[in-house]
């Protein structure tokens, strides 16, 4: 008889703990996603600013060189600044460093499927909390839509001189042939929860 009482008591304690955990996870998740969105916005803004400035200063060839030398340092700086893993990935990557891993690939494929069904790429995102070794980590992705000016370097009618420069810098370039409105890739933020 006594044993049963103890077991019942313990299970109550466990279920109370489980509930408390679910609650903190909800609040934590919300805060973490909010932060990831902020990181993505700040980082994306910096990249766009650098691209715009370079296009204005010397057209696509100049901007290509700027992307080639600046995009990765800007990305790495964002990661350090925000104490998170910050990357850009694409199913058809230009930079060999931007190949998605297994879960990122699945999310990108899902983004493509959703875009094909007419969902607005600008609003497309993904977030999930994963747990390993007792640590909770947020996986966050935000789709990057192919806008009009992206086509100058990622479209199907790229100027011959731009094409030549791309070939020289990226012999394995897959990031061409896009159309306006498609998913060009995504920003990834992976951050451990506090
Ligand atoms: C002036 C040429 C140019 C323009 C315009 C341009 N890109 Fe790129 N893009 C590049 C180059 C070069 C790289 C490879 C260097 C890097 O960023 O790591 C690249 C890489 C990327 C990547 C990283 C994944 C990969 O393929 O390596 C994404 C995502 C991307 N571009 C999105 C865009 C979007 C969205 C636009 C429009 C807002 C855009 N690009 C406009 C030249 C350009």
PDB file of C-alpha atoms and ligand atoms in Angstrom:
ATOM      1  CA  UNK A   1       0.000   0.000   0.000  1.00  0.00           C
ATOM      2  CA  UNK A   2       2.717   2.444   1.042  1.00  0.00           C
ATOM      3  CA  UNK A   3       4.674   1.807  -2.156  1.00  0.00           C
ATOM      4  CA  UNK A   4       1.746   2.810  -4.361  1.00  0.00           C
ATOM      5  CA  UNK A   5       1.356   6.089  -2.510  1.00  0.00           C
ATOM      6  CA  UNK A   6       5.015   6.904  -3.030  1.00  0.00           C
ATOM      7  CA  UNK A   7       4.814   6.117  -6.739  1.00  0.00           C
ATOM      8  CA  UNK A   8       1.703   8.259  -7.135  1.00  0.00           C
ATOM      9  CA  UNK A   9       3.419  11.091  -5.270  1.00  0.00           C
ATOM     10  CA  UNK A  10       6.512  10.852  -7.432  1.00  0.00           C
ATOM     11  CA  UNK A  11       4.613  10.833 -10.667  1.00  0.00           C
ATOM     12  CA  UNK A  12       2.841  14.002  -9.538  1.00  0.00           C
ATOM     13  CA  UNK A  13       6.193  15.651  -8.916  1.00  0.00           C
ATOM     14  CA  UNK A  14       7.423  14.531 -12.322  1.00  0.00           C
ATOM     15  CA  UNK A  15       4.377  15.790 -14.140  1.00  0.00           C
ATOM     16  CA  UNK A  16       4.621  19.126 -12.325  1.00  0.00           C
ATOM     17  CA  UNK A  17       8.256  19.386 -13.445  1.00  0.00           C
ATOM     18  CA  UNK A  18       7.347  18.480 -17.007  1.00  0.00           C
ATOM     19  CA  UNK A  19       4.684  21.192 -17.045  1.00  0.00           C
ATOM     20  CA  UNK A  20       7.085  23.783 -15.679  1.00  0.00           C
ATOM     21  CA  UNK A  21       9.585  22.794 -18.359  1.00  0.00           C
ATOM     22  CA  UNK A  22       7.056  23.149 -21.148  1.00  0.00           C
ATOM     23  CA  UNK A  23       6.221  26.617 -19.886  1.00  0.00           C
ATOM     24  CA  UNK A  24       9.845  27.821 -19.795  1.00  0.00           C
ATOM     25  CA  UNK A  25      10.446  26.293 -23.208  1.00  0.00           C
ATOM     26  CA  UNK A  26       7.601  28.335 -24.661  1.00  0.00           C
ATOM     27  CA  UNK A  27       8.913  31.600 -23.232  1.00  0.00           C
ATOM     28  CA  UNK A  28      12.513  30.698 -24.095  1.00  0.00           C
ATOM     29  CA  UNK A  29      11.568  29.741 -27.633  1.00  0.00           C
ATOM     30  CA  UNK A  30       9.718  32.990 -28.165  1.00  0.00           C
ATOM     31  CA  UNK A  31      12.656  35.048 -26.904  1.00  0.00           C
ATOM     32  CA  UNK A  32      15.184  33.043 -28.935  1.00  0.00           C
ATOM     33  CA  UNK A  33      13.176  33.328 -32.163  1.00  0.00           C
ATOM     34  CA  UNK A  34      12.795  37.059 -31.577  1.00  0.00           C
ATOM     35  CA  UNK A  35      16.552  37.377 -31.196  1.00  0.00           C
ATOM     36  CA  UNK A  36      17.249  35.256 -34.290  1.00  0.00           C
ATOM     37  CA  UNK A  37      14.912  37.478 -36.298  1.00  0.00           C
ATOM     38  CA  UNK A  38      16.735  40.542 -35.058  1.00  0.00           C
ATOM     39  CA  UNK A  39      20.130  39.028 -35.955  1.00  0.00           C
ATOM     40  CA  UNK A  40      18.865  38.116 -39.440  1.00  0.00           C
ATOM     41  CA  UNK A  41      17.486  41.591 -40.011  1.00  0.00           C
ATOM     42  CA  UNK A  42      20.658  43.365 -38.902  1.00  0.00           C
ATOM     43  CA  UNK A  43      22.891  40.994 -40.845  1.00  0.00           C
ATOM     44  CA  UNK A  44      20.747  41.042 -43.991  1.00  0.00           C
ATOM     45  CA  UNK A  45      20.673  44.831 -43.839  1.00  0.00           C
ATOM     46  CA  UNK A  46      24.460  45.000 -43.721  1.00  0.00           C
ATOM     47  CA  UNK A  47      24.854  42.672 -46.696  1.00  0.00           C
ATOM     48  CA  UNK A  48      22.310  44.606 -48.746  1.00  0.00           C
ATOM     49  CA  UNK A  49      23.974  47.896 -47.874  1.00  0.00           C
ATOM     50  CA  UNK A  50      27.377  46.609 -49.023  1.00  0.00           C
ATOM     51  CA  UNK A  51      25.865  45.251 -52.259  1.00  0.00           C
ATOM     52  CA  UNK A  52      23.963  48.468 -53.055  1.00  0.00           C
ATOM     53  CA  UNK A  53      26.995  50.633 -52.390  1.00  0.00           C
ATOM     54  CA  UNK A  54      29.196  48.460 -54.613  1.00  0.00           C
ATOM     55  CA  UNK A  55      26.643  48.377 -57.460  1.00  0.00           C
ATOM     56  CA  UNK A  56      26.320  52.153 -57.333  1.00  0.00           C
ATOM     57  CA  UNK A  57      30.064  52.679 -57.250  1.00  0.00           C
ATOM     58  CA  UNK A  58      31.004  50.383 -60.115  1.00  0.00           C
ATOM     59  CA  UNK A  59      28.163  48.236 -61.428  1.00  0.00           C
ATOM     60  CA  UNK A  60      27.846  44.458 -61.205  1.00  0.00           C
ATOM     61  CA  UNK A  61      31.502  43.629 -61.892  1.00  0.00           C
ATOM     62  CA  UNK A  62      32.632  45.790 -58.999  1.00  0.00           C
ATOM     63  CA  UNK A  63      29.806  44.429 -56.829  1.00  0.00           C
ATOM     64  CA  UNK A  64      30.835  40.894 -57.711  1.00  0.00           C
ATOM     65  CA  UNK A  65      34.288  41.544 -56.389  1.00  0.00           C
ATOM     66  CA  UNK A  66      32.819  43.104 -53.269  1.00  0.00           C
ATOM     67  CA  UNK A  67      30.522  40.090 -52.713  1.00  0.00           C
ATOM     68  CA  UNK A  68      33.506  37.842 -53.313  1.00  0.00           C
ATOM     69  CA  UNK A  69      35.656  39.515 -50.667  1.00  0.00           C
ATOM     70  CA  UNK A  70      33.132  41.049 -48.234  1.00  0.00           C
ATOM     71  CA  UNK A  71      30.151  38.674 -47.890  1.00  0.00           C
ATOM     72  CA  UNK A  72      31.951  36.015 -45.852  1.00  0.00           C
ATOM     73  CA  UNK A  73      33.719  38.463 -43.478  1.00  0.00           C
ATOM     74  CA  UNK A  74      30.373  40.255 -42.885  1.00  0.00           C
ATOM     75  CA  UNK A  75      28.766  36.863 -42.177  1.00  0.00           C
ATOM     76  CA  UNK A  76      31.546  35.797 -39.812  1.00  0.00           C
ATOM     77  CA  UNK A  77      31.418  39.132 -38.004  1.00  0.00           C
ATOM     78  CA  UNK A  78      27.647  38.765 -37.475  1.00  0.00           C
ATOM     79  CA  UNK A  79      28.278  35.350 -35.896  1.00  0.00           C
ATOM     80  CA  UNK A  80      30.865  36.729 -33.489  1.00  0.00           C
ATOM     81  CA  UNK A  81      28.812  39.840 -32.653  1.00  0.00           C
ATOM     82  CA  UNK A  82      25.746  37.787 -31.788  1.00  0.00           C
ATOM     83  CA  UNK A  83      27.466  34.755 -30.284  1.00  0.00           C
ATOM     84  CA  UNK A  84      25.625  32.487 -32.692  1.00  0.00           C
ATOM     85  CA  UNK A  85      26.248  30.445 -35.775  1.00  0.00           C
ATOM     86  CA  UNK A  86      25.261  32.657 -38.706  1.00  0.00           C
ATOM     87  CA  UNK A  87      25.518  31.396 -42.271  1.00  0.00           C
ATOM     88  CA  UNK A  88      23.878  31.656 -45.700  1.00  0.00           C
ATOM     89  CA  UNK A  89      22.963  28.520 -47.581  1.00  0.00           C
ATOM     90  CA  UNK A  90      21.426  27.606 -50.923  1.00  0.00           C
ATOM     91  CA  UNK A  91      20.433  24.429 -52.762  1.00  0.00           C
ATOM     92  CA  UNK A  92      22.245  25.976 -55.741  1.00  0.00           C
ATOM     93  CA  UNK A  93      25.188  27.595 -54.013  1.00  0.00           C
ATOM     94  CA  UNK A  94      27.760  29.837 -55.637  1.00  0.00           C
ATOM     95  CA  UNK A  95      30.281  29.923 -52.820  1.00  0.00           C
ATOM     96  CA  UNK A  96      31.402  26.375 -51.939  1.00  0.00           C
ATOM     97  CA  UNK A  97      31.245  27.394 -48.255  1.00  0.00           C
ATOM     98  CA  UNK A  98      27.476  27.861 -48.493  1.00  0.00           C
ATOM     99  CA  UNK A  99      26.386  24.243 -48.957  1.00  0.00           C
ATOM    100  CA  UNK A 100      23.461  23.396 -46.647  1.00  0.00           C
ATOM    101  CA  UNK A 101      23.762  20.533 -44.182  1.00  0.00           C
ATOM    102  CA  UNK A 102      21.149  17.758 -43.913  1.00  0.00           C
ATOM    103  CA  UNK A 103      18.442  19.607 -41.933  1.00  0.00           C
ATOM    104  CA  UNK A 104      19.055  22.893 -43.745  1.00  0.00           C
ATOM    105  CA  UNK A 105      18.608  21.106 -47.066  1.00  0.00           C
ATOM    106  CA  UNK A 106      15.213  19.751 -45.962  1.00  0.00           C
ATOM    107  CA  UNK A 107      14.081  23.230 -44.891  1.00  0.00           C
ATOM    108  CA  UNK A 108      15.230  24.754 -48.202  1.00  0.00           C
ATOM    109  CA  UNK A 109      13.345  22.053 -50.111  1.00  0.00           C
ATOM    110  CA  UNK A 110      10.263  22.840 -48.059  1.00  0.00           C
ATOM    111  CA  UNK A 111      10.673  26.587 -48.810  1.00  0.00           C
ATOM    112  CA  UNK A 112      10.846  25.781 -52.548  1.00  0.00           C
ATOM    113  CA  UNK A 113       7.719  23.634 -52.347  1.00  0.00           C
ATOM    114  CA  UNK A 114       5.858  26.387 -50.482  1.00  0.00           C
ATOM    115  CA  UNK A 115       7.009  29.038 -52.988  1.00  0.00           C
ATOM    116  CA  UNK A 116       5.832  26.822 -55.860  1.00  0.00           C
ATOM    117  CA  UNK A 117       2.385  26.746 -54.214  1.00  0.00           C
ATOM    118  CA  UNK A 118       2.323  30.541 -54.176  1.00  0.00           C
ATOM    119  CA  UNK A 119       3.365  31.369 -50.616  1.00  0.00           C
ATOM    120  CA  UNK A 120       5.117  34.738 -50.200  1.00  0.00           C
ATOM    121  CA  UNK A 121       8.871  34.025 -49.939  1.00  0.00           C
ATOM    122  CA  UNK A 122       9.435  37.248 -47.982  1.00  0.00           C
ATOM    123  CA  UNK A 123       7.476  35.850 -45.055  1.00  0.00           C
ATOM    124  CA  UNK A 124       8.905  32.347 -45.106  1.00  0.00           C
ATOM    125  CA  UNK A 125      10.717  31.142 -42.040  1.00  0.00           C
ATOM    126  CA  UNK A 126      11.507  28.090 -39.953  1.00  0.00           C
ATOM    127  CA  UNK A 127      12.334  27.575 -36.297  1.00  0.00           C
ATOM    128  CA  UNK A 128      12.857  24.547 -34.110  1.00  0.00           C
ATOM    129  CA  UNK A 129      14.369  23.855 -30.710  1.00  0.00           C
ATOM    130  CA  UNK A 130      16.584  20.784 -30.579  1.00  0.00           C
ATOM    131  CA  UNK A 131      18.058  19.219 -27.471  1.00  0.00           C
ATOM    132  CA  UNK A 132      21.410  17.453 -27.281  1.00  0.00           C
ATOM    133  CA  UNK A 133      23.619  16.725 -24.264  1.00  0.00           C
ATOM    134  CA  UNK A 134      21.134  18.592 -22.069  1.00  0.00           C
ATOM    135  CA  UNK A 135      21.569  21.759 -24.105  1.00  0.00           C
ATOM    136  CA  UNK A 136      18.770  23.420 -26.008  1.00  0.00           C
ATOM    137  CA  UNK A 137      19.559  25.009 -29.328  1.00  0.00           C
ATOM    138  CA  UNK A 138      17.422  27.079 -31.653  1.00  0.00           C
ATOM    139  CA  UNK A 139      17.592  26.325 -35.356  1.00  0.00           C
ATOM    140  CA  UNK A 140      16.286  29.292 -37.319  1.00  0.00           C
ATOM    141  CA  UNK A 141      16.082  29.965 -41.043  1.00  0.00           C
ATOM    142  CA  UNK A 142      14.726  32.854 -43.073  1.00  0.00           C
ATOM    143  CA  UNK A 143      14.155  32.549 -46.821  1.00  0.00           C
ATOM    144  CA  UNK A 144      15.860  35.044 -49.124  1.00  0.00           C
ATOM    145  CA  UNK A 145      13.662  35.967 -52.082  1.00  0.00           C
ATOM    146  CA  UNK A 146      15.152  36.588 -55.511  1.00  0.00           C
ATOM    147  CA  UNK A 147      14.431  40.259 -56.170  1.00  0.00           C
ATOM    148  CA  UNK A 148      14.777  42.089 -59.471  1.00  0.00           C
ATOM    149  CA  UNK A 149      18.382  43.225 -59.044  1.00  0.00           C
ATOM    150  CA  UNK A 150      19.550  39.806 -57.845  1.00  0.00           C
ATOM    151  CA  UNK A 151      19.004  38.610 -61.416  1.00  0.00           C
ATOM    152  CA  UNK A 152      21.998  40.595 -62.668  1.00  0.00           C
ATOM    153  CA  UNK A 153      24.194  37.975 -61.003  1.00  0.00           C
ATOM    154  CA  UNK A 154      21.800  35.075 -60.342  1.00  0.00           C
ATOM    155  CA  UNK A 155      19.383  35.209 -63.294  1.00  0.00           C
ATOM    156  CA  UNK A 156      19.352  33.598 -66.728  1.00  0.00           C
ATOM    157  CA  UNK A 157      20.328  36.662 -68.792  1.00  0.00           C
ATOM    158  CA  UNK A 158      23.586  37.680 -67.161  1.00  0.00           C
ATOM    159  CA  UNK A 159      25.879  40.118 -69.025  1.00  0.00           C
ATOM    160  CA  UNK A 160      28.758  38.379 -70.778  1.00  0.00           C
ATOM    161  CA  UNK A 161      31.455  40.208 -68.771  1.00  0.00           C
ATOM    162  CA  UNK A 162      29.703  39.345 -65.496  1.00  0.00           C
ATOM    163  CA  UNK A 163      29.409  35.725 -66.630  1.00  0.00           C
ATOM    164  CA  UNK A 164      33.123  35.601 -67.435  1.00  0.00           C
ATOM    165  CA  UNK A 165      34.046  37.025 -64.033  1.00  0.00           C
ATOM    166  CA  UNK A 166      31.711  34.572 -62.277  1.00  0.00           C
ATOM    167  CA  UNK A 167      33.324  31.665 -64.092  1.00  0.00           C
ATOM    168  CA  UNK A 168      36.757  32.867 -63.075  1.00  0.00           C
ATOM    169  CA  UNK A 169      35.838  33.298 -59.394  1.00  0.00           C
ATOM    170  CA  UNK A 170      33.424  30.366 -59.045  1.00  0.00           C
ATOM    171  CA  UNK A 171      34.166  27.538 -61.485  1.00  0.00           C
ATOM    172  CA  UNK A 172      31.482  25.394 -59.768  1.00  0.00           C
ATOM    173  CA  UNK A 173      28.849  28.145 -59.647  1.00  0.00           C
ATOM    174  CA  UNK A 174      25.293  26.737 -59.392  1.00  0.00           C
ATOM    175  CA  UNK A 175      23.595  30.021 -58.419  1.00  0.00           C
ATOM    176  CA  UNK A 176      22.300  31.064 -61.839  1.00  0.00           C
ATOM    177  CA  UNK A 177      19.059  30.654 -63.775  1.00  0.00           C
ATOM    178  CA  UNK A 178      16.835  32.076 -61.038  1.00  0.00           C
ATOM    179  CA  UNK A 179      13.589  33.908 -61.680  1.00  0.00           C
ATOM    180  CA  UNK A 180      12.128  36.775 -59.723  1.00  0.00           C
ATOM    181  CA  UNK A 181      10.219  35.601 -56.648  1.00  0.00           C
ATOM    182  CA  UNK A 182      12.039  32.293 -56.243  1.00  0.00           C
ATOM    183  CA  UNK A 183      13.888  31.279 -53.078  1.00  0.00           C
ATOM    184  CA  UNK A 184      17.542  32.211 -53.679  1.00  0.00           C
ATOM    185  CA  UNK A 185      18.646  30.723 -50.375  1.00  0.00           C
ATOM    186  CA  UNK A 186      18.337  31.381 -46.681  1.00  0.00           C
ATOM    187  CA  UNK A 187      20.020  32.928 -43.697  1.00  0.00           C
ATOM    188  CA  UNK A 188      20.656  30.396 -40.945  1.00  0.00           C
ATOM    189  CA  UNK A 189      20.980  31.286 -37.263  1.00  0.00           C
ATOM    190  CA  UNK A 190      21.798  28.555 -34.750  1.00  0.00           C
ATOM    191  CA  UNK A 191      21.927  29.708 -31.153  1.00  0.00           C
ATOM    192  CA  UNK A 192      22.168  27.958 -27.827  1.00  0.00           C
ATOM    193  CA  UNK A 193      19.435  28.948 -25.409  1.00  0.00           C
ATOM    194  CA  UNK A 194      20.552  30.608 -22.184  1.00  0.00           C
TER     195      UNK A 194
HETATM  196  C1  LIG B   1      26.888  41.801 -58.178  1.00  0.00           C
HETATM  197  C2  LIG B   1      26.519  40.428 -58.251  1.00  0.00           C
HETATM  198  C3  LIG B   1      25.487  39.915 -57.254  1.00  0.00           C
HETATM  199  C4  LIG B   1      24.246  40.406 -57.029  1.00  0.00           C
HETATM  200  C5  LIG B   1      23.552  41.592 -57.668  1.00  0.00           C
HETATM  201  C6  LIG B   1      23.655  39.514 -56.029  1.00  0.00           C
HETATM  202  N1  LIG B   1      24.532  38.532 -55.682  1.00  0.00           N
HETATM  203 FE1  LIG B   1      24.191  37.000 -54.413  1.00  0.00          FE
HETATM  204  N2  LIG B   1      26.098  36.376 -54.620  1.00  0.00           N
HETATM  205  C7  LIG B   1      27.042  36.968 -55.431  1.00  0.00           C
HETATM  206  C8  LIG B   1      28.333  36.354 -55.197  1.00  0.00           C
HETATM  207  C9  LIG B   1      29.633  36.709 -55.872  1.00  0.00           C
HETATM  208  C10 LIG B   1      28.120  35.363 -54.214  1.00  0.00           C
HETATM  209  C11 LIG B   1      29.184  34.424 -53.633  1.00  0.00           C
HETATM  210  C12 LIG B   1      29.959  35.111 -52.542  1.00  0.00           C
HETATM  211  C13 LIG B   1      29.282  35.016 -51.216  1.00  0.00           C
HETATM  212  O1  LIG B   1      28.330  35.792 -51.014  1.00  0.00           O
HETATM  213  O2  LIG B   1      29.671  34.240 -50.389  1.00  0.00           O
HETATM  214  C14 LIG B   1      26.713  35.423 -53.876  1.00  0.00           C
HETATM  215  C15 LIG B   1      26.126  34.605 -52.938  1.00  0.00           C
HETATM  216  C16 LIG B   1      24.814  34.699 -52.522  1.00  0.00           C
HETATM  217  C17 LIG B   1      24.208  33.869 -51.496  1.00  0.00           C
HETATM  218  C18 LIG B   1      24.888  32.808 -50.665  1.00  0.00           C
HETATM  219  C19 LIG B   1      24.642  31.424 -51.170  1.00  0.00           C
HETATM  220  C20 LIG B   1      25.521  31.055 -52.333  1.00  0.00           C
HETATM  221  O3  LIG B   1      24.968  30.839 -53.400  1.00  0.00           O
HETATM  222  O4  LIG B   1      26.760  31.002 -52.153  1.00  0.00           O
HETATM  223  C21 LIG B   1      22.921  34.254 -51.386  1.00  0.00           C
HETATM  224  C22 LIG B   1      21.887  33.674 -50.457  1.00  0.00           C
HETATM  225  C23 LIG B   1      22.722  35.333 -52.330  1.00  0.00           C
HETATM  226  N3  LIG B   1      23.895  35.575 -53.025  1.00  0.00           N
HETATM  227  C24 LIG B   1      21.537  35.997 -52.480  1.00  0.00           C
HETATM  228  C25 LIG B   1      21.391  37.128 -53.265  1.00  0.00           C
HETATM  229  C26 LIG B   1      20.175  37.920 -53.309  1.00  0.00           C
HETATM  230  C27 LIG B   1      18.900  37.587 -52.543  1.00  0.00           C
HETATM  231  C28 LIG B   1      20.409  38.968 -54.142  1.00  0.00           C
HETATM  232  C29 LIG B   1      19.504  40.141 -54.473  1.00  0.00           C
HETATM  233  C30 LIG B   1      19.046  40.909 -53.341  1.00  0.00           C
HETATM  234  C31 LIG B   1      21.782  38.821 -54.633  1.00  0.00           C
HETATM  235  N4  LIG B   1      22.327  37.686 -54.086  1.00  0.00           N
HETATM  236  C32 LIG B   1      22.385  39.674 -55.535  1.00  0.00           C
HETATM  237  C33 LIG B   1      26.827  37.976 -56.324  1.00  0.00           C
HETATM  238  C34 LIG B   1      25.671  38.753 -56.393  1.00  0.00           C
END
